[in-house]
Amino acid sequence: MASALTEKLSRLVKQIRGQARITEANVQDMLREVRMALLEADVALPVVRDFIARVKDKALGQEVVGSLTPGQALVGIIHRELAATMGEGVADVNLATQPPAVILMAGLQGAGKTTTTAKLAKWLIERRKKKVLTVSGDVYRPAAIEQLRTVTKQAGAEWFPSSPDQKPLDIARAALDHARKHYFDVLIVDTAGRLAIDEAMMQEIRALHAELKPVETLFVVDAMQGQDAVNTARAFKEALPLTGIVLTKLDGDSRGGAALSVRAVTGAPIKFAGVSEKIDGLELFDAERHAGRILG
Ligand code: GDP
């Protein structure tokens, strides 16, 4: 991993001390470092290009105010632009609908859907005082249904049974019916994932979406996926109206550049970050903090 970008930038900042205005030359040098750092953080190339162009636009000719040097001002611009690109502030989960609010989980197998379903259930119970039901539509992997049952129990939520001999749409209808009858506030629907994107899987999840009319359709993506996250995100965005992203495995050693790419490709806000394997390892995504992590 490259030495921290902020450190490198500070060095450049020192070199350009004593100028009152950000010049083209200052910007070029610093942006070269930023570009490399973003590529090393696995941000997709077109996303890096766009980002650099925006920072350049904002920075060029900008007057430097107060006690800031042009370099410091530029670092500030880079940080702010990074945070803004990933979504300013903290995006909360949307439950503004007639209960039960349905949350549909989408993503590749191994991304962390089942774990996140249970983490989110626990989060909604504890932070929002909601009554939460989970159900698995993964009829291809009995182990996945069982896994959801186990983690739902750990979360203190309720689990609606399903089995491999049922159709995902029938499971969804039955779970929704149960949630209505028993006054659940939220129904979280875990879906089948595949190792790679395929049309049958996309059709199935589209049908589930049409049936359930979820208030949130969350795309779960592994931060360690790096460059591949872009293609996955694009495929899911084309199949579904995504309302948010959950970036998992941020406790790993990736710099989390996928956040920038996935946000750029889908346009959906990053709502949550998975920060451990444990049931309480879910946090609201904080773009400001994540910008700091990417800058290193
Ligand atoms: P699914 O196939 O998308 O349902 O993925 P799973 O929920 O089964 O998760 C796949 C693996 O990733 C499991 O071993 C999880 O424990 C692990 N995992 C999920 N989220 C996180 C996270 O935020 N951090 C870490 N370290 N591991 C995670």
PDB file of C-alpha atoms and ligand atoms in Angstrom:
ATOM      1  CA  MET A   1       0.000   0.000   0.000  1.00  0.00           C
ATOM      2  CA  ALA A   2       1.248   3.486  -0.819  1.00  0.00           C
ATOM      3  CA  SER A   3       2.405   5.751   1.950  1.00  0.00           C
ATOM      4  CA  ALA A   4      -0.435   7.924   3.137  1.00  0.00           C
ATOM      5  CA  LEU A   5      -1.603  10.394   0.546  1.00  0.00           C
ATOM      6  CA  THR A   6      -2.110  13.163   3.048  1.00  0.00           C
ATOM      7  CA  GLU A   7       1.575  12.897   3.919  1.00  0.00           C
ATOM      8  CA  LYS A   8       2.632  13.175   0.295  1.00  0.00           C
ATOM      9  CA  LEU A   9       0.331  16.107  -0.218  1.00  0.00           C
ATOM     10  CA  SER A  10       1.741  17.835   2.838  1.00  0.00           C
ATOM     11  CA  ARG A  11       5.182  17.571   1.283  1.00  0.00           C
ATOM     12  CA  LEU A  12       3.920  19.170  -1.898  1.00  0.00           C
ATOM     13  CA  VAL A  13       2.108  21.757   0.165  1.00  0.00           C
ATOM     14  CA  LYS A  14       5.403  22.789   1.703  1.00  0.00           C
ATOM     15  CA  GLN A  15       6.954  23.259  -1.710  1.00  0.00           C
ATOM     16  CA  ILE A  16       4.290  25.670  -2.813  1.00  0.00           C
ATOM     17  CA  ARG A  17       4.185  27.773   0.289  1.00  0.00           C
ATOM     18  CA  GLY A  18       4.204  31.528  -0.128  1.00  0.00           C
ATOM     19  CA  GLN A  19       1.947  31.795  -3.148  1.00  0.00           C
ATOM     20  CA  ALA A  20      -1.334  33.610  -2.759  1.00  0.00           C
ATOM     21  CA  ARG A  21      -3.294  31.735  -5.326  1.00  0.00           C
ATOM     22  CA  ILE A  22      -3.620  28.148  -6.475  1.00  0.00           C
ATOM     23  CA  THR A  23      -1.830  27.886  -9.820  1.00  0.00           C
ATOM     24  CA  GLU A  24      -2.070  25.363 -12.617  1.00  0.00           C
ATOM     25  CA  ALA A  25       1.358  23.973 -11.726  1.00  0.00           C
ATOM     26  CA  ASN A  26       0.482  23.426  -8.040  1.00  0.00           C
ATOM     27  CA  VAL A  27      -2.684  21.698  -9.018  1.00  0.00           C
ATOM     28  CA  GLN A  28      -1.039  19.414 -11.582  1.00  0.00           C
ATOM     29  CA  ASP A  29       1.536  18.131  -9.102  1.00  0.00           C
ATOM     30  CA  MET A  30      -0.937  17.468  -6.364  1.00  0.00           C
ATOM     31  CA  LEU A  31      -3.563  15.971  -8.585  1.00  0.00           C
ATOM     32  CA  ARG A  32      -1.021  13.526  -9.978  1.00  0.00           C
ATOM     33  CA  GLU A  33      -0.550  12.188  -6.448  1.00  0.00           C
ATOM     34  CA  VAL A  34      -4.274  12.101  -5.810  1.00  0.00           C
ATOM     35  CA  ARG A  35      -4.867  10.234  -9.056  1.00  0.00           C
ATOM     36  CA  MET A  36      -2.328   7.578  -8.132  1.00  0.00           C
ATOM     37  CA  ALA A  37      -3.676   7.214  -4.639  1.00  0.00           C
ATOM     38  CA  LEU A  38      -7.229   6.758  -5.907  1.00  0.00           C
ATOM     39  CA  LEU A  39      -6.129   4.138  -8.411  1.00  0.00           C
ATOM     40  CA  GLU A  40      -4.231   2.357  -5.666  1.00  0.00           C
ATOM     41  CA  ALA A  41      -7.393   2.476  -3.566  1.00  0.00           C
ATOM     42  CA  ASP A  42      -9.076   0.616  -6.456  1.00  0.00           C
ATOM     43  CA  VAL A  43     -11.331   3.400  -7.640  1.00  0.00           C
ATOM     44  CA  ALA A  44     -12.361   2.762 -11.249  1.00  0.00           C
ATOM     45  CA  LEU A  45     -10.409   4.777 -13.823  1.00  0.00           C
ATOM     46  CA  PRO A  46     -13.310   6.761 -15.366  1.00  0.00           C
ATOM     47  CA  VAL A  47     -14.437   7.701 -11.864  1.00  0.00           C
ATOM     48  CA  VAL A  48     -10.932   8.886 -11.024  1.00  0.00           C
ATOM     49  CA  ARG A  49     -10.795  10.978 -14.205  1.00  0.00           C
ATOM     50  CA  ASP A  50     -14.115  12.683 -13.468  1.00  0.00           C
ATOM     51  CA  PHE A  51     -13.101  13.342  -9.926  1.00  0.00           C
ATOM     52  CA  ILE A  52      -9.761  14.880 -10.860  1.00  0.00           C
ATOM     53  CA  ALA A  53     -11.431  17.099 -13.463  1.00  0.00           C
ATOM     54  CA  ARG A  54     -13.912  18.385 -10.885  1.00  0.00           C
ATOM     55  CA  VAL A  55     -11.256  19.140  -8.293  1.00  0.00           C
ATOM     56  CA  LYS A  56      -9.186  20.947 -10.900  1.00  0.00           C
ATOM     57  CA  ASP A  57     -12.153  23.089 -11.889  1.00  0.00           C
ATOM     58  CA  LYS A  58     -12.874  24.021  -8.301  1.00  0.00           C
ATOM     59  CA  ALA A  59      -9.274  24.645  -7.378  1.00  0.00           C
ATOM     60  CA  LEU A  60      -7.886  26.653 -10.257  1.00  0.00           C
ATOM     61  CA  GLY A  61      -7.599  30.308  -9.564  1.00  0.00           C
ATOM     62  CA  GLN A  62      -9.274  29.991  -6.213  1.00  0.00           C
ATOM     63  CA  GLU A  63      -8.187  32.725  -3.831  1.00  0.00           C
ATOM     64  CA  VAL A  64      -6.574  31.420  -0.724  1.00  0.00           C
ATOM     65  CA  VAL A  65      -8.194  32.836   2.364  1.00  0.00           C
ATOM     66  CA  GLY A  66      -6.933  33.583   5.851  1.00  0.00           C
ATOM     67  CA  SER A  67      -3.970  31.663   7.126  1.00  0.00           C
ATOM     68  CA  LEU A  68      -4.229  28.780   4.636  1.00  0.00           C
ATOM     69  CA  THR A  69      -1.463  28.159   2.121  1.00  0.00           C
ATOM     70  CA  PRO A  70      -2.564  27.259  -1.433  1.00  0.00           C
ATOM     71  CA  GLY A  71      -1.524  23.684  -0.732  1.00  0.00           C
ATOM     72  CA  GLN A  72      -3.622  23.427   2.386  1.00  0.00           C
ATOM     73  CA  ALA A  73      -6.533  24.962   0.549  1.00  0.00           C
ATOM     74  CA  LEU A  74      -6.159  22.353  -2.174  1.00  0.00           C
ATOM     75  CA  VAL A  75      -6.073  19.484   0.309  1.00  0.00           C
ATOM     76  CA  GLY A  76      -9.275  20.908   1.763  1.00  0.00           C
ATOM     77  CA  ILE A  77     -10.896  21.008  -1.663  1.00  0.00           C
ATOM     78  CA  ILE A  78      -9.853  17.416  -2.373  1.00  0.00           C
ATOM     79  CA  HIS A  79     -11.202  16.170   0.937  1.00  0.00           C
ATOM     80  CA  ARG A  80     -14.514  18.006   0.572  1.00  0.00           C
ATOM     81  CA  GLU A  81     -14.963  16.869  -3.005  1.00  0.00           C
ATOM     82  CA  LEU A  82     -14.249  13.257  -2.054  1.00  0.00           C
ATOM     83  CA  ALA A  83     -16.798  13.360   0.742  1.00  0.00           C
ATOM     84  CA  ALA A  84     -19.364  15.098  -1.486  1.00  0.00           C
ATOM     85  CA  THR A  85     -18.850  12.503  -4.240  1.00  0.00           C
ATOM     86  CA  MET A  86     -19.684   9.724  -1.807  1.00  0.00           C
ATOM     87  CA  GLY A  87     -22.693  11.601  -0.462  1.00  0.00           C
ATOM     88  CA  GLU A  88     -22.535  14.426   2.009  1.00  0.00           C
ATOM     89  CA  GLY A  89     -23.540  13.774   5.593  1.00  0.00           C
ATOM     90  CA  VAL A  90     -25.108  10.546   6.759  1.00  0.00           C
ATOM     91  CA  ALA A  91     -27.886   8.843   4.787  1.00  0.00           C
ATOM     92  CA  ASP A  92     -30.412   7.131   7.005  1.00  0.00           C
ATOM     93  CA  VAL A  93     -32.605   4.159   6.186  1.00  0.00           C
ATOM     94  CA  ASN A  94     -35.998   5.079   4.785  1.00  0.00           C
ATOM     95  CA  LEU A  95     -39.023   3.552   6.527  1.00  0.00           C
ATOM     96  CA  ALA A  96     -41.515   6.213   5.523  1.00  0.00           C
ATOM     97  CA  THR A  97     -44.314   4.015   4.279  1.00  0.00           C
ATOM     98  CA  GLN A  98     -47.338   2.135   5.508  1.00  0.00           C
ATOM     99  CA  PRO A  99     -45.878  -0.719   7.610  1.00  0.00           C
ATOM    100  CA  PRO A 100     -44.559  -3.254   7.026  1.00  0.00           C
ATOM    101  CA  ALA A 101     -41.744  -1.408   5.297  1.00  0.00           C
ATOM    102  CA  VAL A 102     -40.035  -3.897   3.009  1.00  0.00           C
ATOM    103  CA  ILE A 103     -36.268  -3.838   2.565  1.00  0.00           C
ATOM    104  CA  LEU A 104     -34.944  -5.926  -0.333  1.00  0.00           C
ATOM    105  CA  MET A 105     -31.324  -7.042  -0.170  1.00  0.00           C
ATOM    106  CA  ALA A 106     -29.482  -7.520  -3.471  1.00  0.00           C
ATOM    107  CA  GLY A 107     -25.933  -8.502  -4.316  1.00  0.00           C
ATOM    108  CA  LEU A 108     -23.576 -11.264  -5.326  1.00  0.00           C
ATOM    109  CA  GLN A 109     -23.073 -14.382  -3.253  1.00  0.00           C
ATOM    110  CA  GLY A 110     -20.477 -13.764  -0.581  1.00  0.00           C
ATOM    111  CA  ALA A 111     -21.014  -9.986  -0.575  1.00  0.00           C
ATOM    112  CA  GLY A 112     -22.477 -10.208   2.913  1.00  0.00           C
ATOM    113  CA  LYS A 113     -26.240 -10.084   2.250  1.00  0.00           C
ATOM    114  CA  THR A 114     -27.315 -12.590   4.858  1.00  0.00           C
ATOM    115  CA  THR A 115     -25.012 -11.205   7.526  1.00  0.00           C
ATOM    116  CA  THR A 116     -26.134  -7.662   6.706  1.00  0.00           C
ATOM    117  CA  THR A 117     -29.819  -8.677   6.814  1.00  0.00           C
ATOM    118  CA  ALA A 118     -29.377  -9.770  10.417  1.00  0.00           C
ATOM    119  CA  LYS A 119     -27.157  -6.815  11.327  1.00  0.00           C
ATOM    120  CA  LEU A 120     -29.739  -4.445   9.896  1.00  0.00           C
ATOM    121  CA  ALA A 121     -32.515  -6.218  11.803  1.00  0.00           C
ATOM    122  CA  LYS A 122     -30.588  -5.717  15.026  1.00  0.00           C
ATOM    123  CA  TRP A 123     -29.830  -2.105  14.149  1.00  0.00           C
ATOM    124  CA  LEU A 124     -33.518  -1.387  13.452  1.00  0.00           C
ATOM    125  CA  ILE A 125     -34.595  -3.059  16.669  1.00  0.00           C
ATOM    126  CA  GLU A 126     -32.076  -1.209  18.815  1.00  0.00           C
ATOM    127  CA  ARG A 127     -31.831   2.177  17.126  1.00  0.00           C
ATOM    128  CA  ARG A 128     -35.315   2.549  15.713  1.00  0.00           C
ATOM    129  CA  LYS A 129     -37.297   0.373  18.128  1.00  0.00           C
ATOM    130  CA  LYS A 130     -38.843  -1.581  15.268  1.00  0.00           C
ATOM    131  CA  LYS A 131     -40.392  -5.025  15.159  1.00  0.00           C
ATOM    132  CA  VAL A 132     -38.480  -6.824  12.440  1.00  0.00           C
ATOM    133  CA  LEU A 133     -39.126  -9.985  10.411  1.00  0.00           C
ATOM    134  CA  THR A 134     -36.572 -11.579   8.085  1.00  0.00           C
ATOM    135  CA  VAL A 135     -37.068 -14.083   5.304  1.00  0.00           C
ATOM    136  CA  SER A 136     -34.756 -15.799   2.843  1.00  0.00           C
ATOM    137  CA  GLY A 137     -35.661 -16.206  -0.808  1.00  0.00           C
ATOM    138  CA  ASP A 138     -32.528 -18.235  -1.499  1.00  0.00           C
ATOM    139  CA  VAL A 139     -34.188 -21.486  -2.513  1.00  0.00           C
ATOM    140  CA  TYR A 140     -31.020 -22.729  -4.193  1.00  0.00           C
ATOM    141  CA  ARG A 141     -28.984 -23.025  -1.036  1.00  0.00           C
ATOM    142  CA  PRO A 142     -30.732 -24.583   1.969  1.00  0.00           C
ATOM    143  CA  ALA A 143     -27.660 -23.646   4.002  1.00  0.00           C
ATOM    144  CA  ALA A 144     -28.340 -19.973   3.279  1.00  0.00           C
ATOM    145  CA  ILE A 145     -31.865 -20.244   4.694  1.00  0.00           C
ATOM    146  CA  GLU A 146     -30.490 -21.937   7.793  1.00  0.00           C
ATOM    147  CA  GLN A 147     -27.767 -19.304   8.117  1.00  0.00           C
ATOM    148  CA  LEU A 148     -30.393 -16.549   8.061  1.00  0.00           C
ATOM    149  CA  ARG A 149     -32.344 -18.355  10.742  1.00  0.00           C
ATOM    150  CA  THR A 150     -29.266 -18.524  12.996  1.00  0.00           C
ATOM    151  CA  VAL A 151     -28.200 -14.908  12.570  1.00  0.00           C
ATOM    152  CA  THR A 152     -31.755 -13.593  12.856  1.00  0.00           C
ATOM    153  CA  LYS A 153     -31.976 -15.285  16.228  1.00  0.00           C
ATOM    154  CA  GLN A 154     -28.723 -13.623  17.283  1.00  0.00           C
ATOM    155  CA  ALA A 155     -30.203 -10.307  16.175  1.00  0.00           C
ATOM    156  CA  GLY A 156     -33.268 -10.790  18.337  1.00  0.00           C
ATOM    157  CA  ALA A 157     -35.557 -10.487  15.314  1.00  0.00           C
ATOM    158  CA  GLU A 158     -38.094 -12.982  13.995  1.00  0.00           C
ATOM    159  CA  TRP A 159     -37.456 -15.297  11.073  1.00  0.00           C
ATOM    160  CA  PHE A 160     -40.079 -16.448   8.585  1.00  0.00           C
ATOM    161  CA  PRO A 161     -39.480 -20.020   7.374  1.00  0.00           C
ATOM    162  CA  SER A 162     -38.922 -20.836   3.736  1.00  0.00           C
ATOM    163  CA  SER A 163     -37.696 -23.944   1.953  1.00  0.00           C
ATOM    164  CA  PRO A 164     -36.015 -24.991  -1.300  1.00  0.00           C
ATOM    165  CA  ASP A 165     -39.214 -26.526  -2.690  1.00  0.00           C
ATOM    166  CA  GLN A 166     -40.953 -23.144  -2.733  1.00  0.00           C
ATOM    167  CA  LYS A 167     -40.831 -20.409  -5.338  1.00  0.00           C
ATOM    168  CA  PRO A 168     -39.194 -17.138  -4.228  1.00  0.00           C
ATOM    169  CA  LEU A 169     -42.323 -15.157  -5.171  1.00  0.00           C
ATOM    170  CA  ASP A 170     -44.553 -17.394  -3.071  1.00  0.00           C
ATOM    171  CA  ILE A 171     -42.179 -17.052  -0.150  1.00  0.00           C
ATOM    172  CA  ALA A 172     -42.218 -13.277  -0.524  1.00  0.00           C
ATOM    173  CA  ARG A 173     -46.028 -13.124  -0.598  1.00  0.00           C
ATOM    174  CA  ALA A 174     -46.393 -15.393   2.419  1.00  0.00           C
ATOM    175  CA  ALA A 175     -43.804 -13.434   4.416  1.00  0.00           C
ATOM    176  CA  LEU A 176     -45.446 -10.118   3.588  1.00  0.00           C
ATOM    177  CA  ASP A 177     -48.823 -11.486   4.551  1.00  0.00           C
ATOM    178  CA  HIS A 178     -47.422 -12.742   7.856  1.00  0.00           C
ATOM    179  CA  ALA A 179     -45.719  -9.397   8.507  1.00  0.00           C
ATOM    180  CA  ARG A 180     -49.021  -7.556   7.924  1.00  0.00           C
ATOM    181  CA  LYS A 181     -51.077  -9.861  10.099  1.00  0.00           C
ATOM    182  CA  HIS A 182     -48.621  -9.722  12.970  1.00  0.00           C
ATOM    183  CA  TYR A 183     -47.943  -5.991  12.824  1.00  0.00           C
ATOM    184  CA  PHE A 184     -44.282  -6.071  11.928  1.00  0.00           C
ATOM    185  CA  ASP A 185     -42.794  -2.659  11.177  1.00  0.00           C
ATOM    186  CA  VAL A 186     -40.150  -3.995   8.821  1.00  0.00           C
ATOM    187  CA  LEU A 187     -39.708  -7.063   6.613  1.00  0.00           C
ATOM    188  CA  ILE A 188     -36.164  -7.640   5.359  1.00  0.00           C
ATOM    189  CA  VAL A 189     -35.961  -9.970   2.366  1.00  0.00           C
ATOM    190  CA  ASP A 190     -32.645 -11.708   1.771  1.00  0.00           C
ATOM    191  CA  THR A 191     -32.290 -12.921  -1.812  1.00  0.00           C
ATOM    192  CA  ALA A 192     -30.303 -15.525  -3.685  1.00  0.00           C
ATOM    193  CA  GLY A 193     -26.883 -14.444  -4.848  1.00  0.00           C
ATOM    194  CA  ARG A 194     -24.751 -15.966  -7.561  1.00  0.00           C
ATOM    195  CA  LEU A 195     -21.020 -15.958  -7.905  1.00  0.00           C
ATOM    196  CA  ALA A 196     -21.371 -14.022 -11.121  1.00  0.00           C
ATOM    197  CA  ILE A 197     -24.175 -11.978 -12.583  1.00  0.00           C
ATOM    198  CA  ASP A 198     -26.615 -13.937 -14.678  1.00  0.00           C
ATOM    199  CA  GLU A 199     -29.858 -13.029 -16.373  1.00  0.00           C
ATOM    200  CA  ALA A 200     -32.033 -15.581 -14.555  1.00  0.00           C
ATOM    201  CA  MET A 201     -30.960 -14.206 -11.210  1.00  0.00           C
ATOM    202  CA  MET A 202     -31.651 -10.643 -12.301  1.00  0.00           C
ATOM    203  CA  GLN A 203     -35.103 -11.578 -13.575  1.00  0.00           C
ATOM    204  CA  GLU A 204     -35.927 -13.294 -10.336  1.00  0.00           C
ATOM    205  CA  ILE A 205     -34.965 -10.323  -8.199  1.00  0.00           C
ATOM    206  CA  ARG A 206     -36.835  -7.961 -10.537  1.00  0.00           C
ATOM    207  CA  ALA A 207     -39.961 -10.053 -10.059  1.00  0.00           C
ATOM    208  CA  LEU A 208     -39.474  -9.957  -6.288  1.00  0.00           C
ATOM    209  CA  HIS A 209     -39.130  -6.200  -6.459  1.00  0.00           C
ATOM    210  CA  ALA A 210     -42.336  -5.844  -8.464  1.00  0.00           C
ATOM    211  CA  GLU A 211     -44.217  -8.021  -5.993  1.00  0.00           C
ATOM    212  CA  LEU A 212     -42.886  -6.566  -2.761  1.00  0.00           C
ATOM    213  CA  LYS A 213     -42.612  -2.878  -3.734  1.00  0.00           C
ATOM    214  CA  PRO A 214     -39.822  -2.334  -1.224  1.00  0.00           C
ATOM    215  CA  VAL A 215     -39.255   1.104   0.246  1.00  0.00           C
ATOM    216  CA  GLU A 216     -35.540   0.293   0.277  1.00  0.00           C
ATOM    217  CA  THR A 217     -33.639  -1.802  -2.254  1.00  0.00           C
ATOM    218  CA  LEU A 218     -30.152  -2.114  -0.863  1.00  0.00           C
ATOM    219  CA  PHE A 219     -27.224  -3.234  -2.975  1.00  0.00           C
ATOM    220  CA  VAL A 220     -24.742  -5.082  -0.783  1.00  0.00           C
ATOM    221  CA  VAL A 221     -21.182  -4.962  -2.065  1.00  0.00           C
ATOM    222  CA  ASP A 222     -17.881  -6.179  -0.703  1.00  0.00           C
ATOM    223  CA  ALA A 223     -15.401  -3.301  -0.323  1.00  0.00           C
ATOM    224  CA  MET A 224     -12.603  -5.768  -1.016  1.00  0.00           C
ATOM    225  CA  GLN A 225     -13.994  -6.377  -4.495  1.00  0.00           C
ATOM    226  CA  GLY A 226     -12.100  -3.373  -5.791  1.00  0.00           C
ATOM    227  CA  GLN A 227     -12.385  -2.760  -9.521  1.00  0.00           C
ATOM    228  CA  ASP A 228     -14.925  -5.572 -10.032  1.00  0.00           C
ATOM    229  CA  ALA A 229     -17.386  -3.741  -7.826  1.00  0.00           C
ATOM    230  CA  VAL A 230     -18.054  -1.366 -10.717  1.00  0.00           C
ATOM    231  CA  ASN A 231     -19.344  -4.035 -13.088  1.00  0.00           C
ATOM    232  CA  THR A 232     -21.436  -5.672 -10.413  1.00  0.00           C
ATOM    233  CA  ALA A 233     -22.913  -2.335  -9.417  1.00  0.00           C
ATOM    234  CA  ARG A 234     -23.739  -1.480 -13.004  1.00  0.00           C
ATOM    235  CA  ALA A 235     -25.564  -4.773 -13.551  1.00  0.00           C
ATOM    236  CA  PHE A 236     -27.662  -4.385 -10.410  1.00  0.00           C
ATOM    237  CA  LYS A 237     -28.435  -0.759 -11.167  1.00  0.00           C
ATOM    238  CA  GLU A 238     -29.711  -1.754 -14.608  1.00  0.00           C
ATOM    239  CA  ALA A 239     -31.915  -4.457 -13.104  1.00  0.00           C
ATOM    240  CA  LEU A 240     -33.323  -2.615 -10.094  1.00  0.00           C
ATOM    241  CA  PRO A 241     -34.104   0.891  -8.835  1.00  0.00           C
ATOM    242  CA  LEU A 242     -31.516   0.823  -6.053  1.00  0.00           C
ATOM    243  CA  THR A 243     -32.216   3.136  -3.136  1.00  0.00           C
ATOM    244  CA  GLY A 244     -29.016   2.565  -1.225  1.00  0.00           C
ATOM    245  CA  ILE A 245     -25.721   0.759  -0.906  1.00  0.00           C
ATOM    246  CA  VAL A 246     -24.218  -1.252   1.925  1.00  0.00           C
ATOM    247  CA  LEU A 247     -20.457  -1.463   1.727  1.00  0.00           C
ATOM    248  CA  THR A 248     -19.303  -4.530   3.646  1.00  0.00           C
ATOM    249  CA  LYS A 249     -15.937  -5.706   4.986  1.00  0.00           C
ATOM    250  CA  LEU A 250     -14.608  -2.228   5.610  1.00  0.00           C
ATOM    251  CA  ASP A 251     -12.722  -3.765   8.519  1.00  0.00           C
ATOM    252  CA  GLY A 252     -10.477  -5.385   5.907  1.00  0.00           C
ATOM    253  CA  ASP A 253      -7.360  -3.676   4.668  1.00  0.00           C
ATOM    254  CA  SER A 254      -8.834  -2.211   1.495  1.00  0.00           C
ATOM    255  CA  ARG A 255      -8.779   1.551   1.336  1.00  0.00           C
ATOM    256  CA  GLY A 256     -12.434   1.493   0.420  1.00  0.00           C
ATOM    257  CA  GLY A 257     -12.112   3.073  -3.007  1.00  0.00           C
ATOM    258  CA  ALA A 258     -15.039   0.934  -4.124  1.00  0.00           C
ATOM    259  CA  ALA A 259     -17.261   3.416  -2.292  1.00  0.00           C
ATOM    260  CA  LEU A 260     -16.439   6.091  -4.812  1.00  0.00           C
ATOM    261  CA  SER A 261     -16.924   3.861  -7.848  1.00  0.00           C
ATOM    262  CA  VAL A 262     -20.130   2.217  -6.695  1.00  0.00           C
ATOM    263  CA  ARG A 263     -21.652   5.531  -5.757  1.00  0.00           C
ATOM    264  CA  ALA A 264     -20.690   7.020  -9.121  1.00  0.00           C
ATOM    265  CA  VAL A 265     -22.079   4.097 -11.115  1.00  0.00           C
ATOM    266  CA  THR A 266     -25.384   3.683  -9.252  1.00  0.00           C
ATOM    267  CA  GLY A 267     -26.063   7.227  -8.087  1.00  0.00           C
ATOM    268  CA  ALA A 268     -27.506   5.640  -4.934  1.00  0.00           C
ATOM    269  CA  PRO A 269     -26.394   6.838  -1.502  1.00  0.00           C
ATOM    270  CA  ILE A 270     -24.110   4.624   0.560  1.00  0.00           C
ATOM    271  CA  LYS A 271     -26.221   4.050   3.649  1.00  0.00           C
ATOM    272  CA  PHE A 272     -24.368   1.520   5.753  1.00  0.00           C
ATOM    273  CA  ALA A 273     -20.895   0.153   6.285  1.00  0.00           C
ATOM    274  CA  GLY A 274     -20.156  -3.392   7.468  1.00  0.00           C
ATOM    275  CA  VAL A 275     -17.264  -3.191   9.898  1.00  0.00           C
ATOM    276  CA  SER A 276     -16.975  -6.696  11.344  1.00  0.00           C
ATOM    277  CA  GLU A 277     -18.282 -10.220  11.006  1.00  0.00           C
ATOM    278  CA  LYS A 278     -20.229  -9.799  14.233  1.00  0.00           C
ATOM    279  CA  ILE A 279     -23.914  -9.096  14.430  1.00  0.00           C
ATOM    280  CA  ASP A 280     -23.344  -5.563  15.717  1.00  0.00           C
ATOM    281  CA  GLY A 281     -20.793  -4.726  13.026  1.00  0.00           C
ATOM    282  CA  LEU A 282     -22.952  -2.307  11.055  1.00  0.00           C
ATOM    283  CA  GLU A 283     -22.689   1.477  11.054  1.00  0.00           C
ATOM    284  CA  LEU A 284     -24.303   4.331   9.200  1.00  0.00           C
ATOM    285  CA  PHE A 285     -21.891   5.274   6.445  1.00  0.00           C
ATOM    286  CA  ASP A 286     -19.994   8.455   7.145  1.00  0.00           C
ATOM    287  CA  ALA A 287     -18.704  10.018   3.909  1.00  0.00           C
ATOM    288  CA  GLU A 288     -16.471  12.532   5.691  1.00  0.00           C
ATOM    289  CA  ARG A 289     -14.694   9.832   7.626  1.00  0.00           C
ATOM    290  CA  HIS A 290     -14.425   7.608   4.596  1.00  0.00           C
ATOM    291  CA  ALA A 291     -12.840  10.420   2.583  1.00  0.00           C
ATOM    292  CA  GLY A 292     -10.146  10.536   5.262  1.00  0.00           C
ATOM    293  CA  ARG A 293      -9.618   6.799   4.951  1.00  0.00           C
ATOM    294  CA  ILE A 294      -9.238   6.931   1.171  1.00  0.00           C
ATOM    295  CA  LEU A 295      -6.781   9.826   1.462  1.00  0.00           C
ATOM    296  CA  GLY A 296      -4.899   7.793   4.065  1.00  0.00           C
TER     297      GLY A 296
HETATM  298  P1  GDP B   1     -24.059 -13.561   1.200  1.00  0.00           P
HETATM  299  O1  GDP B   1     -23.670 -14.745   0.386  1.00  0.00           O
HETATM  300  O2  GDP B   1     -24.079 -12.309   0.388  1.00  0.00           O
HETATM  301  O3  GDP B   1     -25.306 -13.755   1.981  1.00  0.00           O
HETATM  302  O4  GDP B   1     -22.838 -13.352   2.240  1.00  0.00           O
HETATM  303  P2  GDP B   1     -22.731 -13.735   3.778  1.00  0.00           P
HETATM  304  O5  GDP B   1     -23.616 -12.872   4.595  1.00  0.00           O
HETATM  305  O6  GDP B   1     -22.868 -15.200   3.934  1.00  0.00           O
HETATM  306  O7  GDP B   1     -21.234 -13.275   4.059  1.00  0.00           O
HETATM  307  C1  GDP B   1     -20.114 -13.872   3.437  1.00  0.00           C
HETATM  308  C2  GDP B   1     -18.936 -13.815   4.391  1.00  0.00           C
HETATM  309  O8  GDP B   1     -18.551 -12.485   4.623  1.00  0.00           O
HETATM  310  C3  GDP B   1     -19.251 -14.408   5.772  1.00  0.00           C
HETATM  311  O9  GDP B   1     -18.147 -15.136   6.209  1.00  0.00           O
HETATM  312  C4  GDP B   1     -19.481 -13.169   6.634  1.00  0.00           C
HETATM  313  O10 GDP B   1     -19.149 -13.401   7.981  1.00  0.00           O
HETATM  314  C5  GDP B   1     -18.515 -12.201   6.006  1.00  0.00           C
HETATM  315  N1  GDP B   1     -18.896 -10.798   6.220  1.00  0.00           N
HETATM  316  C6  GDP B   1     -20.057 -10.170   5.895  1.00  0.00           C
HETATM  317  N2  GDP B   1     -20.002  -8.858   6.212  1.00  0.00           N
HETATM  318  C7  GDP B   1     -18.787  -8.635   6.765  1.00  0.00           C
HETATM  319  C8  GDP B   1     -18.109  -7.468   7.294  1.00  0.00           C
HETATM  320  O11 GDP B   1     -18.621  -6.335   7.307  1.00  0.00           O
HETATM  321  N3  GDP B   1     -16.845  -7.670   7.763  1.00  0.00           N
HETATM  322  C9  GDP B   1     -16.240  -8.897   7.737  1.00  0.00           C
HETATM  323  N4  GDP B   1     -14.998  -9.004   8.198  1.00  0.00           N
HETATM  324  N5  GDP B   1     -16.828  -9.989   7.240  1.00  0.00           N
HETATM  325  C10 GDP B   1     -18.084  -9.873   6.772  1.00  0.00           C
END
